[in-house]
PDB file of C-alpha atoms in Angstrom:
ATOM      1  CA  UNK A 190       0.005   0.334   0.250  1.00 79.00           C
ATOM      2  CA  UNK A 191       0.994   3.324  -0.473  1.00 81.00           C
ATOM      3  CA  UNK A 192       2.275   5.335   3.068  1.00 87.00           C
ATOM      4  CA  UNK A 193       4.234   8.788   2.924  1.00 92.00           C
ATOM      5  CA  UNK A 194       5.712   8.084   7.135  1.00 93.00           C
ATOM      6  CA  UNK A 195       6.301  11.110   8.733  1.00 94.00           C
ATOM      7  CA  UNK A 196       7.986  10.956  13.131  1.00 84.00           C
ATOM      8  CA  UNK A 197       4.638  10.893  14.396  1.00 77.00           C
ATOM      9  CA  UNK A 198       5.860  11.948  17.988  1.00 85.00           C
ATOM     10  CA  UNK A 199       7.359  15.623  18.665  1.00 92.00           C
ATOM     11  CA  UNK A 200      10.346  16.678  17.804  1.00 95.00           C
ATOM     12  CA  UNK A 201      12.050  18.648  21.178  1.00 96.00           C
ATOM     13  CA  UNK A 202      15.211  20.623  20.173  1.00 96.00           C
ATOM     14  CA  UNK A 203      17.358  23.308  21.403  1.00 97.00           C
ATOM     15  CA  UNK A 204      17.640  26.315  19.584  1.00 97.00           C
ATOM     16  CA  UNK A 205      20.331  27.147  17.612  1.00 97.00           C
ATOM     17  CA  UNK A 206      20.474  23.260  17.179  1.00 97.00           C
ATOM     18  CA  UNK A 207      19.351  22.158  13.362  1.00 97.00           C
ATOM     19  CA  UNK A 208      16.269  20.171  13.733  1.00 97.00           C
ATOM     20  CA  UNK A 209      16.181  17.669  11.872  1.00 97.00           C
ATOM     21  CA  UNK A 210      12.568  16.119  10.062  1.00 97.00           C
ATOM     22  CA  UNK A 211      11.885  12.625   7.726  1.00 97.00           C
ATOM     23  CA  UNK A 212      10.242  12.136   4.867  1.00 97.00           C
ATOM     24  CA  UNK A 213       9.793   8.952   4.029  1.00 96.00           C
ATOM     25  CA  UNK A 214       7.167   6.990   1.841  1.00 95.00           C
ATOM     26  CA  UNK A 215       6.827   3.902  -0.045  1.00 92.00           C
ATOM     27  CA  UNK A 216       4.795   2.528  -3.338  1.00 88.00           C
ATOM     28  CA  UNK A 217       5.691   6.841  -5.319  1.00 87.00           C
ATOM     29  CA  UNK A 218       6.941   7.805  -8.113  1.00 85.00           C
ATOM     30  CA  UNK A 219       7.359  10.971  -7.410  1.00 86.00           C
ATOM     31  CA  UNK A 220       8.491  13.744  -9.611  1.00 85.00           C
ATOM     32  CA  UNK A 221       8.841  16.522  -6.936  1.00 88.00           C
ATOM     33  CA  UNK A 222       8.497  16.783  -2.475  1.00 92.00           C
ATOM     34  CA  UNK A 223       7.020  19.349  -0.967  1.00 94.00           C
ATOM     35  CA  UNK A 224       7.609  20.731   2.119  1.00 97.00           C
ATOM     36  CA  UNK A 225       5.228  23.414   3.909  1.00 97.00           C
ATOM     37  CA  UNK A 226       4.540  24.420   7.524  1.00 98.00           C
ATOM     38  CA  UNK A 227       1.477  24.575   9.667  1.00 98.00           C
ATOM     39  CA  UNK A 228       0.549  27.412  12.485  1.00 97.00           C
ATOM     40  CA  UNK A 229      -2.331  26.324  15.053  1.00 95.00           C
ATOM     41  CA  UNK A 230      -5.275  27.611  13.218  1.00 94.00           C
ATOM     42  CA  UNK A 231      -3.479  28.465   9.903  1.00 96.00           C
ATOM     43  CA  UNK A 232      -3.650  27.022   6.381  1.00 97.00           C
ATOM     44  CA  UNK A 233       0.467  25.407   5.403  1.00 98.00           C
ATOM     45  CA  UNK A 234       2.739  27.883   4.414  1.00 97.00           C
ATOM     46  CA  UNK A 235       4.944  26.355   1.209  1.00 95.00           C
ATOM     47  CA  UNK A 236       8.380  26.555   2.226  1.00 96.00           C
ATOM     48  CA  UNK A 237      10.323  25.243  -0.549  1.00 94.00           C
ATOM     49  CA  UNK A 238      10.575  21.879  -3.123  1.00 92.00           C
ATOM     50  CA  UNK A 239      13.048  19.686  -4.316  1.00 93.00           C
ATOM     51  CA  UNK A 240      12.975  18.097  -8.243  1.00 90.00           C
ATOM     52  CA  UNK A 241      13.589  13.966  -8.722  1.00 88.00           C
ATOM     53  CA  UNK A 242      16.482  15.271 -10.132  1.00 89.00           C
ATOM     54  CA  UNK A 243      18.365  17.008  -7.713  1.00 91.00           C
ATOM     55  CA  UNK A 244      19.593  16.067  -3.971  1.00 89.00           C
ATOM     56  CA  UNK A 245      20.100  18.811  -2.385  1.00 96.00           C
ATOM     57  CA  UNK A 246      17.640  23.133  -2.180  1.00 95.00           C
ATOM     58  CA  UNK A 247      19.025  25.339   0.539  1.00 96.00           C
ATOM     59  CA  UNK A 248      16.861  28.469   1.815  1.00 95.00           C
ATOM     60  CA  UNK A 249      18.308  31.279   4.279  1.00 96.00           C
ATOM     61  CA  UNK A 250      18.755  29.198   7.207  1.00 97.00           C
ATOM     62  CA  UNK A 251      16.631  25.060   5.709  1.00 98.00           C
ATOM     63  CA  UNK A 252      17.604  22.425   3.588  1.00 98.00           C
ATOM     64  CA  UNK A 253      16.282  19.749   1.548  1.00 98.00           C
ATOM     65  CA  UNK A 254      17.378  16.501   1.133  1.00 97.00           C
ATOM     66  CA  UNK A 255      15.495  14.004  -1.661  1.00 95.00           C
ATOM     67  CA  UNK A 256      16.680  10.176  -1.485  1.00 94.00           C
ATOM     68  CA  UNK A 257      14.607   8.835  -4.347  1.00 91.00           C
ATOM     69  CA  UNK A 258      16.850   5.503  -3.002  1.00 93.00           C
ATOM     70  CA  UNK A 259      15.655   5.583   0.235  1.00 94.00           C
ATOM     71  CA  UNK A 260      13.342   7.359  -0.590  1.00 94.00           C
ATOM     72  CA  UNK A 261      13.695   9.675   1.695  1.00 95.00           C
ATOM     73  CA  UNK A 262      13.242  13.461   2.404  1.00 96.00           C
ATOM     74  CA  UNK A 263      14.908  15.154   5.047  1.00 97.00           C
ATOM     75  CA  UNK A 264      13.889  18.617   6.567  1.00 97.00           C
ATOM     76  CA  UNK A 265      16.474  20.531   8.191  1.00 98.00           C
ATOM     77  CA  UNK A 266      16.886  23.769   9.690  1.00 98.00           C
ATOM     78  CA  UNK A 267      19.722  25.733  11.102  1.00 98.00           C
ATOM     79  CA  UNK A 268      20.047  27.258  13.941  1.00 98.00           C
ATOM     80  CA  UNK A 269      16.360  27.257  15.034  1.00 97.00           C
ATOM     81  CA  UNK A 270      15.649  29.769  16.611  1.00 97.00           C
ATOM     82  CA  UNK A 271      11.112  28.736  19.446  1.00 97.00           C
ATOM     83  CA  UNK A 272       9.753  30.063  16.279  1.00 98.00           C
ATOM     84  CA  UNK A 273      10.034  27.471  13.919  1.00 98.00           C
ATOM     85  CA  UNK A 274       7.590  26.024  16.171  1.00 98.00           C
ATOM     86  CA  UNK A 275       4.991  24.537  14.517  1.00 98.00           C
ATOM     87  CA  UNK A 276       3.632  21.514  11.976  1.00 97.00           C
ATOM     88  CA  UNK A 277       6.132  20.745   9.320  1.00 98.00           C
ATOM     89  CA  UNK A 278       4.225  18.470   6.586  1.00 97.00           C
ATOM     90  CA  UNK A 279       6.506  16.814   3.349  1.00 96.00           C
ATOM     91  CA  UNK A 280       4.210  15.828  -0.130  1.00 94.00           C
ATOM     92  CA  UNK A 281       4.290  14.239  -2.756  1.00 91.00           C
ATOM     93  CA  UNK A 282       2.493  13.767  -6.429  1.00 85.00           C
ATOM     94  CA  UNK A 283       0.787  11.325  -7.615  1.00 74.00           C
ATOM     95  CA  UNK A 284       0.964  10.815 -11.112  1.00 70.00           C
ATOM     96  CA  UNK A 285      -0.703  14.123 -11.450  1.00 68.00           C
ATOM     97  CA  UNK A 286       1.713  17.043 -10.372  1.00 62.00           C
ATOM     98  CA  UNK A 287      -1.471  18.572  -9.511  1.00 70.00           C
ATOM     99  CA  UNK A 288      -2.697  16.064  -6.847  1.00 80.00           C
ATOM    100  CA  UNK A 289      -0.710  16.304  -4.125  1.00 87.00           C
ATOM    101  CA  UNK A 290      -0.341  13.609  -1.220  1.00 90.00           C
ATOM    102  CA  UNK A 291       0.890  15.339   2.041  1.00 93.00           C
ATOM    103  CA  UNK A 292       2.248  13.297   4.901  1.00 94.00           C
ATOM    104  CA  UNK A 293       0.672  13.890   8.642  1.00 91.00           C
ATOM    105  CA  UNK A 294       3.834  15.859   9.918  1.00 95.00           C
ATOM    106  CA  UNK A 295       5.998  16.421  12.319  1.00 96.00           C
ATOM    107  CA  UNK A 296       5.459  19.297  15.150  1.00 96.00           C
ATOM    108  CA  UNK A 297       8.926  20.878  16.489  1.00 97.00           C
ATOM    109  CA  UNK A 298       9.939  21.881  19.395  1.00 97.00           C
ATOM    110  CA  UNK A 299      11.904  25.368  19.962  1.00 97.00           C
ATOM    111  CA  UNK A 300      13.045  25.600  23.517  1.00 96.00           C
ATOM    112  CA  UNK A 301      14.745  29.431  24.289  1.00 93.00           C
TER     113      UNK A 301
ATOM    114  CA  UNK B 277       0.102  40.615  -0.166  1.00 72.00           C
ATOM    115  CA  UNK B 278      -2.058  38.561  -1.960  1.00 86.00           C
ATOM    116  CA  UNK B 279      -3.639  36.164   0.086  1.00 95.00           C
ATOM    117  CA  UNK B 280      -6.735  33.534  -0.852  1.00 98.00           C
ATOM    118  CA  UNK B 281      -9.151  33.950   2.029  1.00 98.00           C
ATOM    119  CA  UNK B 282     -11.989  31.807   2.747  1.00 98.00           C
ATOM    120  CA  UNK B 283     -15.198  32.871   4.568  1.00 98.00           C
ATOM    121  CA  UNK B 284     -17.535  32.020   6.735  1.00 98.00           C
ATOM    122  CA  UNK B 285     -13.932  31.098   9.388  1.00 97.00           C
ATOM    123  CA  UNK B 286     -15.856  28.548  11.868  1.00 98.00           C
ATOM    124  CA  UNK B 287     -19.474  27.396  10.608  1.00 98.00           C
ATOM    125  CA  UNK B 288     -21.517  25.196  14.089  1.00 98.00           C
ATOM    126  CA  UNK B 289     -24.476  23.581  11.610  1.00 98.00           C
ATOM    127  CA  UNK B 290     -27.237  20.330  12.352  1.00 98.00           C
ATOM    128  CA  UNK B 291     -26.412  17.243  10.471  1.00 97.00           C
ATOM    129  CA  UNK B 292     -28.983  16.921   7.692  1.00 97.00           C
ATOM    130  CA  UNK B 293     -28.514  20.882   6.763  1.00 98.00           C
ATOM    131  CA  UNK B 294     -26.592  22.422   3.456  1.00 98.00           C
ATOM    132  CA  UNK B 295     -23.101  23.988   4.149  1.00 98.00           C
ATOM    133  CA  UNK B 296     -21.004  26.631   1.753  1.00 98.00           C
ATOM    134  CA  UNK B 297     -18.291  27.384   1.500  1.00 98.00           C
ATOM    135  CA  UNK B 298     -16.932  30.136  -0.097  1.00 98.00           C
ATOM    136  CA  UNK B 299     -13.018  30.786  -1.484  1.00 98.00           C
ATOM    137  CA  UNK B 300     -11.484  33.702  -3.187  1.00 98.00           C
ATOM    138  CA  UNK B 301      -7.818  32.556  -4.589  1.00 97.00           C
ATOM    139  CA  UNK B 302      -5.467  34.813  -5.476  1.00 96.00           C
ATOM    140  CA  UNK B 303      -5.595  36.991  -8.248  1.00 95.00           C
ATOM    141  CA  UNK B 304      -3.576  35.495 -11.389  1.00 92.00           C
ATOM    142  CA  UNK B 305      -3.680  31.702  -9.812  1.00 93.00           C
ATOM    143  CA  UNK B 306      -5.436  29.129 -12.457  1.00 90.00           C
ATOM    144  CA  UNK B 307      -5.732  26.229 -10.835  1.00 92.00           C
ATOM    145  CA  UNK B 308      -7.988  25.632  -7.181  1.00 95.00           C
ATOM    146  CA  UNK B 309      -7.912  23.013  -4.689  1.00 95.00           C
ATOM    147  CA  UNK B 310     -10.506  21.978  -1.729  1.00 97.00           C
ATOM    148  CA  UNK B 311      -8.552  19.881   1.083  1.00 97.00           C
ATOM    149  CA  UNK B 312     -10.091  18.461   4.569  1.00 97.00           C
ATOM    150  CA  UNK B 313      -7.991  17.855   7.521  1.00 97.00           C
ATOM    151  CA  UNK B 314      -8.905  16.198  10.474  1.00 95.00           C
ATOM    152  CA  UNK B 315      -6.915  14.252  12.723  1.00 90.00           C
ATOM    153  CA  UNK B 316      -7.110  11.074  11.835  1.00 88.00           C
ATOM    154  CA  UNK B 317      -6.660  11.258   8.197  1.00 89.00           C
ATOM    155  CA  UNK B 318      -4.460  14.592   8.014  1.00 91.00           C
ATOM    156  CA  UNK B 319      -4.424  17.120   5.181  1.00 94.00           C
ATOM    157  CA  UNK B 320      -6.756  14.853   1.827  1.00 93.00           C
ATOM    158  CA  UNK B 321      -7.831  16.375  -1.967  1.00 93.00           C
ATOM    159  CA  UNK B 322     -11.566  16.763  -1.981  1.00 95.00           C
ATOM    160  CA  UNK B 323     -11.515  18.296  -5.685  1.00 95.00           C
ATOM    161  CA  UNK B 324      -9.660  20.693  -7.779  1.00 92.00           C
ATOM    162  CA  UNK B 325      -9.520  22.882 -10.706  1.00 93.00           C
ATOM    163  CA  UNK B 326      -8.363  24.473 -13.707  1.00 91.00           C
ATOM    164  CA  UNK B 327      -9.279  27.091 -14.956  1.00 91.00           C
ATOM    165  CA  UNK B 328     -12.676  26.713 -13.638  1.00 93.00           C
ATOM    166  CA  UNK B 329     -13.358  23.656 -15.276  1.00 92.00           C
ATOM    167  CA  UNK B 330     -12.959  20.167 -12.734  1.00 91.00           C
ATOM    168  CA  UNK B 331     -10.334  18.208 -13.270  1.00 89.00           C
ATOM    169  CA  UNK B 332     -10.263  16.530 -10.258  1.00 88.00           C
ATOM    170  CA  UNK B 333     -12.280  15.444  -7.483  1.00 89.00           C
ATOM    171  CA  UNK B 334     -12.686  12.373  -6.673  1.00 88.00           C
ATOM    172  CA  UNK B 335     -11.323  13.093  -3.604  1.00 89.00           C
ATOM    173  CA  UNK B 336     -14.378  13.900  -3.113  1.00 92.00           C
ATOM    174  CA  UNK B 337     -17.850  11.878  -1.282  1.00 89.00           C
ATOM    175  CA  UNK B 338     -20.177  12.927  -4.998  1.00 88.00           C
ATOM    176  CA  UNK B 339     -23.903  12.539  -2.980  1.00 93.00           C
ATOM    177  CA  UNK B 340     -22.900  14.934  -0.651  1.00 96.00           C
ATOM    178  CA  UNK B 341     -20.513  16.970  -1.725  1.00 97.00           C
ATOM    179  CA  UNK B 342     -20.618  19.831  -4.478  1.00 96.00           C
ATOM    180  CA  UNK B 343     -17.907  22.012  -5.648  1.00 97.00           C
ATOM    181  CA  UNK B 344     -18.195  24.513  -8.244  1.00 96.00           C
ATOM    182  CA  UNK B 345     -16.232  27.998  -9.646  1.00 96.00           C
ATOM    183  CA  UNK B 346     -18.963  30.350 -10.927  1.00 94.00           C
ATOM    184  CA  UNK B 347     -15.518  32.732 -11.674  1.00 93.00           C
ATOM    185  CA  UNK B 348     -12.850  33.007 -11.548  1.00 92.00           C
ATOM    186  CA  UNK B 349     -12.904  34.673  -7.928  1.00 95.00           C
ATOM    187  CA  UNK B 350     -14.876  32.254  -6.933  1.00 97.00           C
ATOM    188  CA  UNK B 351     -15.070  28.597  -5.643  1.00 98.00           C
ATOM    189  CA  UNK B 352     -17.724  26.916  -3.733  1.00 98.00           C
ATOM    190  CA  UNK B 353     -17.612  23.392  -1.393  1.00 98.00           C
ATOM    191  CA  UNK B 354     -21.425  22.123  -1.038  1.00 98.00           C
ATOM    192  CA  UNK B 355     -22.041  19.432   1.476  1.00 98.00           C
ATOM    193  CA  UNK B 356     -25.808  18.560   1.718  1.00 97.00           C
ATOM    194  CA  UNK B 357     -26.835  16.915   3.328  1.00 97.00           C
ATOM    195  CA  UNK B 358     -24.645  17.332   5.963  1.00 97.00           C
ATOM    196  CA  UNK B 359     -22.866  14.604   8.644  1.00 97.00           C
ATOM    197  CA  UNK B 360     -21.135  15.122  11.495  1.00 97.00           C
ATOM    198  CA  UNK B 361     -18.227  12.923   9.685  1.00 96.00           C
ATOM    199  CA  UNK B 362     -18.044  15.669   7.873  1.00 97.00           C
ATOM    200  CA  UNK B 363     -16.587  17.745  11.046  1.00 98.00           C
ATOM    201  CA  UNK B 364     -13.237  18.825  10.337  1.00 98.00           C
ATOM    202  CA  UNK B 365     -11.220  22.309   9.067  1.00 98.00           C
ATOM    203  CA  UNK B 366     -11.515  23.149   4.772  1.00 98.00           C
ATOM    204  CA  UNK B 367      -8.740  24.535   3.041  1.00 98.00           C
ATOM    205  CA  UNK B 368      -9.196  25.987  -0.500  1.00 98.00           C
ATOM    206  CA  UNK B 369      -5.774  25.865  -1.806  1.00 97.00           C
ATOM    207  CA  UNK B 370      -4.267  28.005  -4.928  1.00 95.00           C
ATOM    208  CA  UNK B 371      -1.598  27.764  -7.097  1.00 91.00           C
ATOM    209  CA  UNK B 372      -0.229  29.653 -11.071  1.00 87.00           C
ATOM    210  CA  UNK B 373      -0.077  26.230 -13.509  1.00 80.00           C
ATOM    211  CA  UNK B 374       2.526  26.445 -15.998  1.00 75.00           C
ATOM    212  CA  UNK B 375       2.552  24.123 -18.516  1.00 69.00           C
ATOM    213  CA  UNK B 376      -0.118  20.706 -16.867  1.00 60.00           C
ATOM    214  CA  UNK B 377       1.822  21.699 -13.635  1.00 65.00           C
ATOM    215  CA  UNK B 378       1.123  23.069 -10.570  1.00 63.00           C
ATOM    216  CA  UNK B 379       3.826  23.533  -7.986  1.00 77.00           C
ATOM    217  CA  UNK B 380       3.740  25.528  -4.729  1.00 88.00           C
ATOM    218  CA  UNK B 381       0.335  25.647  -3.501  1.00 92.00           C
ATOM    219  CA  UNK B 382      -0.922  29.405  -1.255  1.00 95.00           C
ATOM    220  CA  UNK B 383      -3.041  27.122   1.212  1.00 97.00           C
ATOM    221  CA  UNK B 384      -6.361  29.792   2.933  1.00 98.00           C
ATOM    222  CA  UNK B 385      -7.525  30.063   6.278  1.00 97.00           C
ATOM    223  CA  UNK B 386      -9.513  26.986   6.260  1.00 98.00           C
ATOM    224  CA  UNK B 387     -13.081  26.714   7.901  1.00 98.00           C
ATOM    225  CA  UNK B 388     -13.543  25.110  10.382  1.00 98.00           C
ATOM    226  CA  UNK B 389     -16.797  23.195   9.928  1.00 98.00           C
ATOM    227  CA  UNK B 390     -18.659  21.309  13.533  1.00 98.00           C
ATOM    228  CA  UNK B 391     -22.012  19.356  12.986  1.00 98.00           C
ATOM    229  CA  UNK B 392     -23.608  17.483  15.919  1.00 97.00           C
TER     230      UNK B 392
END
């Protein structure tokens, strides 16, 4: 069966450390993978997109890797801040590039 | 600052009643999506439109849900009759398609629906 798995337990880290979130998928062959941030009571906000032929993408303190052999994406936030605390969702396309399938998200809590 | 807007933000209704949710996509975006989010199922795609035409509504319960785009500035999602299991947060998102694909999606604030 098809699955997208993200750490179901909350990730607690200390301010200034690097947060690493994992997204694993099974029985999908995505052309690209996206990461979104969601704050309580709000809609998801797009952060980064990485294509299947890209190994790594960076944007300011964010870095995403995409390993199609391992079927895994890693999302890193360097020099984390309490303001980075949120739920982070990964999403991938399912044959139709317009149809995003979302993971259930990982709650990140950055302690001051 | 262009944003997707949704109304109402909260809706409490009784089982059997009709519910209509509205969305104004970002001006210039040609693709509109409807999602439902629950704790159990997460974020699920219900339907999406390209240039106001419905392209896929396979995620939507057809017997009670309907989605339309009367014009480029308005998308609607209707539930009739509503049931308690429809209780969820409904998000609208819009994006701009380059060729056949839409990449980043911009989400509205959601409509929190409670059916009693």
